[in-house]
CSV table of C-alpha atoms in Angstrom, one decimal:
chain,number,residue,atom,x,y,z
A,1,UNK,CA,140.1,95.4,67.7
A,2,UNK,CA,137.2,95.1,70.0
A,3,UNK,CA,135.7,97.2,72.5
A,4,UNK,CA,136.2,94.2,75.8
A,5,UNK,CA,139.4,93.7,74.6
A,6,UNK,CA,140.3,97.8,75.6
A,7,UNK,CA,138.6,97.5,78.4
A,8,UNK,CA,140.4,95.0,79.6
A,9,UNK,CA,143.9,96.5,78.9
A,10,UNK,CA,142.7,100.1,80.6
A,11,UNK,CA,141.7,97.8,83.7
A,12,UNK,CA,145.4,96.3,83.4
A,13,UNK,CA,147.2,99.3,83.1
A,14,UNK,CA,145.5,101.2,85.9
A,15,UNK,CA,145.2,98.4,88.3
A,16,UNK,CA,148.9,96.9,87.2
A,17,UNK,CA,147.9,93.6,88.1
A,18,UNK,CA,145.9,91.2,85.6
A,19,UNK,CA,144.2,89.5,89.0
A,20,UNK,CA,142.8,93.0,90.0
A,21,UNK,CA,142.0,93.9,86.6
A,22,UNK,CA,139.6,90.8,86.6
A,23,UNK,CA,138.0,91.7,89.3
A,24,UNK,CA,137.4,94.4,88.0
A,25,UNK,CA,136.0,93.4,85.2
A,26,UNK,CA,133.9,90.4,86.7
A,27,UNK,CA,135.6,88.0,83.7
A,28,UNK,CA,137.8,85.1,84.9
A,29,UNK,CA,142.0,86.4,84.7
A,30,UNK,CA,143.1,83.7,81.9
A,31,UNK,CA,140.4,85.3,79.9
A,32,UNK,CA,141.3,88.9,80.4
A,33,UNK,CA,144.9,87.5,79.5
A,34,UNK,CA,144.0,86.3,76.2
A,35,UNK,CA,141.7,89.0,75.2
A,36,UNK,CA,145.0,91.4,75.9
A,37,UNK,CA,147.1,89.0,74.1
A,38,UNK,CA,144.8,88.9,71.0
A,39,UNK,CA,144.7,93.2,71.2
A,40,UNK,CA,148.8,92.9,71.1
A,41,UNK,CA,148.7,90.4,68.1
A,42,UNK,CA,146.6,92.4,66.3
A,43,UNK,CA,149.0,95.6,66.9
A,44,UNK,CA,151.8,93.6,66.1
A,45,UNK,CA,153.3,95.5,70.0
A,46,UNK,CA,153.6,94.2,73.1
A,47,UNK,CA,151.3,97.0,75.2
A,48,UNK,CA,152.3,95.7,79.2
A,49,UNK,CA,155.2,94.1,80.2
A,50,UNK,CA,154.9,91.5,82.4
A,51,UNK,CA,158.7,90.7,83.8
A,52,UNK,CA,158.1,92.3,86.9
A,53,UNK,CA,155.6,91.4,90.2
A,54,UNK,CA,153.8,94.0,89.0
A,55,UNK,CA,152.6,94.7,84.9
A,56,UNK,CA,153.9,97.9,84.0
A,57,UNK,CA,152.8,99.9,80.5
A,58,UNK,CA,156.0,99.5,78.1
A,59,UNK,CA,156.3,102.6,75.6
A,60,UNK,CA,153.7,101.6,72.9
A,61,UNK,CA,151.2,101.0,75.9
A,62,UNK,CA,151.3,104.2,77.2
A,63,UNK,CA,151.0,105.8,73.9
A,64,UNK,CA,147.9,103.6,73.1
A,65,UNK,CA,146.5,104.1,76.7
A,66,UNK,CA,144.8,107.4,75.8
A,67,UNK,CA,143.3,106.6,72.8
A,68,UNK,CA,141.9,103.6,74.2
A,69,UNK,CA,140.1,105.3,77.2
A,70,UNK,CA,139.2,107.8,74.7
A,71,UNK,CA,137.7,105.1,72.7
A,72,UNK,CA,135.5,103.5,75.8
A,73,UNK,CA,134.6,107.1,76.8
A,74,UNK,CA,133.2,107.6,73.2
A,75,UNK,CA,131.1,104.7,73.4
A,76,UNK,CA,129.9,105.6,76.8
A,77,UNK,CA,128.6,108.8,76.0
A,78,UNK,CA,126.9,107.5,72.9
A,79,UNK,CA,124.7,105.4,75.3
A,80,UNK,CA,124.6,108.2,77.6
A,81,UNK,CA,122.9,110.6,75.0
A,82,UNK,CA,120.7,107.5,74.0
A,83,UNK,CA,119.3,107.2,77.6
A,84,UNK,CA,118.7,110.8,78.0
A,85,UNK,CA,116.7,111.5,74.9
A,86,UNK,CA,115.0,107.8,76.1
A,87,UNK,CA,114.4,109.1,79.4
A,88,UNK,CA,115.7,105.9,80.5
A,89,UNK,CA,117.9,105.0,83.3
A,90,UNK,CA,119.7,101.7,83.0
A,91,UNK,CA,123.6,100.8,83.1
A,92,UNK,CA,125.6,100.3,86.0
A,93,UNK,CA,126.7,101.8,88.7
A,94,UNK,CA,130.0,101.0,90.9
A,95,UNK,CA,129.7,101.5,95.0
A,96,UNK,CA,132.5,101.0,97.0
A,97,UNK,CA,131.9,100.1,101.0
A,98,UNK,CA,134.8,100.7,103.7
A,99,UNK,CA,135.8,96.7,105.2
A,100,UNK,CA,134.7,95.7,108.1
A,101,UNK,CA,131.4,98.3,108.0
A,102,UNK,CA,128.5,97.0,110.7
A,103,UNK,CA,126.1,99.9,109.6
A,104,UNK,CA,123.1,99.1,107.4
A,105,UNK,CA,122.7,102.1,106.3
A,106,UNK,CA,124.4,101.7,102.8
A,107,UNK,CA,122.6,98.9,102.2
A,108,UNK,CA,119.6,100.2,102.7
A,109,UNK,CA,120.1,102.8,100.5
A,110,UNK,CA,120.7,100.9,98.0
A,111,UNK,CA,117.7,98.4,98.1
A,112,UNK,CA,115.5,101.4,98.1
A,113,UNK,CA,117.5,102.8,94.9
A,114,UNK,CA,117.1,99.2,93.4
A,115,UNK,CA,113.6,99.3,93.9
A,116,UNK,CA,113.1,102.7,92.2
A,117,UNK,CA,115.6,101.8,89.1
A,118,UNK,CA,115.9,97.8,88.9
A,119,UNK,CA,117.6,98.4,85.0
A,120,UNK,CA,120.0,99.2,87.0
A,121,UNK,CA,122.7,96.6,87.9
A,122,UNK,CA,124.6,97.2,91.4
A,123,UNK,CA,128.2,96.6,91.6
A,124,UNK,CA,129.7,96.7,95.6
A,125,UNK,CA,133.3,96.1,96.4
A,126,UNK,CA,135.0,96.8,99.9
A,127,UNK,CA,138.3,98.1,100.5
A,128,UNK,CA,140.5,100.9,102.8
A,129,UNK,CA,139.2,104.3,102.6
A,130,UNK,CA,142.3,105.7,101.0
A,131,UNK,CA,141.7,103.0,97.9
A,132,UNK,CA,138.3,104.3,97.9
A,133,UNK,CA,139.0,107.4,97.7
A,134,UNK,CA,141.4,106.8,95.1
A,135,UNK,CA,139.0,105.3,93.4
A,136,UNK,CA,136.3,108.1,93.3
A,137,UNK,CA,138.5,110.8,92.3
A,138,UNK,CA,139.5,108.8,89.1
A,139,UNK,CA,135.5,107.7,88.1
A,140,UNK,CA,135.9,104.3,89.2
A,141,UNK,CA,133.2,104.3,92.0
A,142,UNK,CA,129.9,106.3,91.6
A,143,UNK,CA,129.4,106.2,95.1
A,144,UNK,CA,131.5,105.1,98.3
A,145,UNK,CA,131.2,104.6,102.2
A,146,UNK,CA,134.5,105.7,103.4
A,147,UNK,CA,136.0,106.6,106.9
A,148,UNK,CA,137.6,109.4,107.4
A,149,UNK,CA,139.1,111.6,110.3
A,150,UNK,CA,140.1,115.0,108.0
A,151,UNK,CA,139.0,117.1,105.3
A,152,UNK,CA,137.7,115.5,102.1
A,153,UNK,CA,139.7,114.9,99.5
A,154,UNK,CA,139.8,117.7,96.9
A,155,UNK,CA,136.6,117.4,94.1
A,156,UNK,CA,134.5,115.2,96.6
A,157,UNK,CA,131.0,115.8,97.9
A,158,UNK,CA,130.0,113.9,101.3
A,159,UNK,CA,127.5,113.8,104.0
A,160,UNK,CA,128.5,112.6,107.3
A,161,UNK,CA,126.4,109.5,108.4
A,162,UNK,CA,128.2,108.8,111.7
A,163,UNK,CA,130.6,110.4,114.1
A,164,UNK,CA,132.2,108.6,116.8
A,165,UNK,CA,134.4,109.2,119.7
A,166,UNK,CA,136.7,106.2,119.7
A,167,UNK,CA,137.1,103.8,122.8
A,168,UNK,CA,139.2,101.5,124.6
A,169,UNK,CA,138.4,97.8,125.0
A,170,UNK,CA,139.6,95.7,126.8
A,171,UNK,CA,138.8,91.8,128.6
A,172,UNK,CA,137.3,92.4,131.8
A,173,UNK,CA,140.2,91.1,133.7
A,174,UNK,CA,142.5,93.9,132.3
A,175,UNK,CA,143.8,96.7,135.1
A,176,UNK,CA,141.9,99.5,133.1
A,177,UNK,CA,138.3,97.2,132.6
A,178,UNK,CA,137.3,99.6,135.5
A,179,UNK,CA,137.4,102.7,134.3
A,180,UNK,CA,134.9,104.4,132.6
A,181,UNK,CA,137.5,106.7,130.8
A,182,UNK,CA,141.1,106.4,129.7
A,183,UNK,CA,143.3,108.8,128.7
A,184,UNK,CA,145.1,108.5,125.5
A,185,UNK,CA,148.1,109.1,126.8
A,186,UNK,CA,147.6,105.6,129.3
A,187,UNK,CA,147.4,103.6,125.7
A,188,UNK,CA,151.7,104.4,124.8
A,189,UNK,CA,153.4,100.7,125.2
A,190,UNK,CA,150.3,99.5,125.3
A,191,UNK,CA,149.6,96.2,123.2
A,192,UNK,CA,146.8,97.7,120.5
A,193,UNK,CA,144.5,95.8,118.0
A,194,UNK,CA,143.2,97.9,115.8
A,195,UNK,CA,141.6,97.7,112.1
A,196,UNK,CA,144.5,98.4,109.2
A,197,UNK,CA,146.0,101.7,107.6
A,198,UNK,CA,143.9,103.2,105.2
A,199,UNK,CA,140.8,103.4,107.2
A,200,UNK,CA,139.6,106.4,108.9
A,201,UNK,CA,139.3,104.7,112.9
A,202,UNK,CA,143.2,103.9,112.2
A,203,UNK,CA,143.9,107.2,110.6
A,204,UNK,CA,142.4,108.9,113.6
A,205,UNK,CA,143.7,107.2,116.2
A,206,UNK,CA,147.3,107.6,114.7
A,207,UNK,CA,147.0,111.2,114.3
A,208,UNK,CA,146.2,111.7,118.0
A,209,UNK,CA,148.9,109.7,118.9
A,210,UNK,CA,151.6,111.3,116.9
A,211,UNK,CA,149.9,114.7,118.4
A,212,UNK,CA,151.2,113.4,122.1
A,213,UNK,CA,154.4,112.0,121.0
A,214,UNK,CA,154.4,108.6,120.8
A,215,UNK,CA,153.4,105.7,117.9
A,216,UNK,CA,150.8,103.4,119.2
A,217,UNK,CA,152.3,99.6,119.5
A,218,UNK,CA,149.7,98.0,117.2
A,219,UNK,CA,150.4,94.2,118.1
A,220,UNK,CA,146.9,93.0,115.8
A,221,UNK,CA,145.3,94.2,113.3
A,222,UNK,CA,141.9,92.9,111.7
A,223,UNK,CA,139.4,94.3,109.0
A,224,UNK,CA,136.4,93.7,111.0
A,225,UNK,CA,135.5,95.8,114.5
A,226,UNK,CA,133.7,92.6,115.2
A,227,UNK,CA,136.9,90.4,115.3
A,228,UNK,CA,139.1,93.8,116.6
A,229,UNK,CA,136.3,93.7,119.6
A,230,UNK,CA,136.1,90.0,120.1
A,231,UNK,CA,140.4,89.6,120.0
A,232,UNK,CA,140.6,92.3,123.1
A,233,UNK,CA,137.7,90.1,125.2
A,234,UNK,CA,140.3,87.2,124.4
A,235,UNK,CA,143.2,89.2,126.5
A,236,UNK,CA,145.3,90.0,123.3
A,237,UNK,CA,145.3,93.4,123.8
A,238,UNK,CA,143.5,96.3,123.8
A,239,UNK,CA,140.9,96.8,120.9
A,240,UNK,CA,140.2,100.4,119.5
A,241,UNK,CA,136.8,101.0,118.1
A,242,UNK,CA,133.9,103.7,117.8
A,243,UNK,CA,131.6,103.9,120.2
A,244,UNK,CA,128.6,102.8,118.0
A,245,UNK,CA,130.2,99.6,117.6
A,246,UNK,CA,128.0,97.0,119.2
A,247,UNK,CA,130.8,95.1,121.8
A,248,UNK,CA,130.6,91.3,123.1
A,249,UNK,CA,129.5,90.9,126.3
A,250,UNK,CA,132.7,90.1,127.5
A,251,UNK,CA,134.7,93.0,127.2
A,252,UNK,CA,134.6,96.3,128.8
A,253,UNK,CA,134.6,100.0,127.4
A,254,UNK,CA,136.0,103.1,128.1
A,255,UNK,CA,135.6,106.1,125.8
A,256,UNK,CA,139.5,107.4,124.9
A,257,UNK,CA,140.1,111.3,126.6
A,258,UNK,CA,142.4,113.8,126.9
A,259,UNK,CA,142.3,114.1,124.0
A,260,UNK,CA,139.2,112.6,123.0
A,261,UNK,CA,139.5,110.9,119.4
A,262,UNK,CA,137.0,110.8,117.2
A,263,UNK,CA,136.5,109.3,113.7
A,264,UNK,CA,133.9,109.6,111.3
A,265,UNK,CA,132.0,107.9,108.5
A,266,UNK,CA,130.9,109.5,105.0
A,267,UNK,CA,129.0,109.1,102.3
A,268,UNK,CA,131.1,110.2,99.4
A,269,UNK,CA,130.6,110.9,95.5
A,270,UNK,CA,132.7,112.9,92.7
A,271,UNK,CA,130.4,115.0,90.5
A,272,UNK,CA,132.9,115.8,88.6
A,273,UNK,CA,132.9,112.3,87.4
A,274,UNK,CA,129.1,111.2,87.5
A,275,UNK,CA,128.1,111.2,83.7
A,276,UNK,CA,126.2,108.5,83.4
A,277,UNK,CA,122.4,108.9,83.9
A,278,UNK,CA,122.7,105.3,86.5
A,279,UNK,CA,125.6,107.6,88.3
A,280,UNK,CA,123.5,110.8,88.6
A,281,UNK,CA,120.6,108.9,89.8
A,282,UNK,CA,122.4,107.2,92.2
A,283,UNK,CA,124.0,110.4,93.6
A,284,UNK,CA,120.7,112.2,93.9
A,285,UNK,CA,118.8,109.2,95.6
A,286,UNK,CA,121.7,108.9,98.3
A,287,UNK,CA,121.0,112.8,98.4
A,288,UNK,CA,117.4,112.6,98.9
A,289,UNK,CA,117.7,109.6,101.1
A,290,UNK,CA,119.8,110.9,103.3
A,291,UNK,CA,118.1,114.1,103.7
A,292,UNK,CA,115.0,111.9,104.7
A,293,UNK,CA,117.0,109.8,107.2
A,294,UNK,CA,118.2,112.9,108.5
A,295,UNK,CA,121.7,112.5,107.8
């Protein structure tokens, strides 16, 4: 039994997919497979069962789960205790960015933390807020760039790096490209394009709409504000996006009012789960970064 070869089934068995779990991982799927397949051999069990469209844990696997986190957690704090009494800081650390993000300022943060700590090795993925989220709360990001338009979720810390009203945005042709405001209530039966659930400009822009009654007819959706921009200067609708969002020159913009909706974006961490010495570094250069930027 080796120590990839448990890492690889945790990654399975939380992410249920063996394509997920090699991303994951950063190790091709067919050899994630085998490794998983060699761990059940050597049991003499079959640990997932892979009938369904998704891999589920069969009775043995869930038993073994525990002692096989347990296992990687034990090795992880060995190292951990070896870079503290080192005074090192090496590793990894795992940052997750919301899709479709035009801000620099997360990667500018982390250049300048490379450039302080380059042991350090810089993992970035994108994904919805509420994945992201997900993801922090159970230790699998260090560090994430999420949008948001509520409270944050229980055992997170966050700073708030931008906060936007949301606008309208339409091709110039369109009967409202004239107006410098619209009122939310002018959007109902409207066709909307708008980025997808799970990010904080969607869950915003929702909330305000179920607060006057009516669910917004989203007609397009898209993962980038460039493309949600660029498809409303085409005429397929209207586009919702911050403010700060930098807009073609062929479109025009009013801010959304009465009520006016606003969205925001945050940088977010879990203490609870920032053990390594990579993580706590991280967390307390985003700190101190931010503090200079005057976040």
């Amino acid at each position: 039994m080796e120590l990839h070869q448990l890492e690889y089934f945790v990654a399975v068995a939380e992410e249920s997919s063996f394509t997920r779990a090699a991303a994951r991982v950063h190790v091709a799927q067919p050899g994630v497979s085998a490794q998983v397949r060699r761990l059940e051999a050597e049991l003499g069990q079959r640990l997932l069962d892979r009938s369904g469209r998704s891999v589920r844990l069969t009775e043995v696997g869930r038993a073994m789960l525990p002692f096989a986190r347990a296992a990687l957690d034990a090795v992880a704090n060995a190292r951990l205790t070896v870079d503290q009494l080192a005074g090192l800081v090496h590793g990894q650390v795992t940052v997750g960015m919301v899709s479709g993000c035009a801000l620099p300022v997360l990667a500018e943060l982390l250049a300048a933390f490379h450039d302080r700590h380059p042991g350090v090795t810089i993992t970035l993925t994108e994904d919805g807020s509420d994945r992201l989220t997900e993801m922090l709360g159970t230790g699998r990001l260090d560090l994430a760039l999420i949008g948001t338009a509520g409270a944050a979720a229980p055992g997170l810390e966050t700073v708030v790096i931008a906060d936007d009203a949301l606008t309208a945005v339409t091709g110039r042709n369109h009967p409202l490209a004239a107006n410098a405001t619209v009122a939310l209530a002018a959007l109902r039966d409207q066709p909307l394009i708008s980025l997808p659930r799970g990010t904080g400009v969607r869950a915003a822009f929702d909330a305000a709409c179920a607060e006057a009654g009516f669910t917004p007819r989203i007609v397009l959706e898209a993962s980038a504000l460039p493309m949600v921009a660029r498809l409303a200067g085409l005429g397929l609708g209207i586009a919702i996006i911050p403010e700060s969002v930098p807009s073609p020159g062929d479109v025009a913009v009013a801010r959304i009012a009465s009520p006016q909706v606003r969205s925001r974006l945050e940088l977010a961490w879990n203490p609870a789960t920032a053990a390594s010495p990579a993580a706590r570094a991280l967390i307390e250069h985003a700190q101190a970064f931010l503090t200079q930027r005057g976040a």
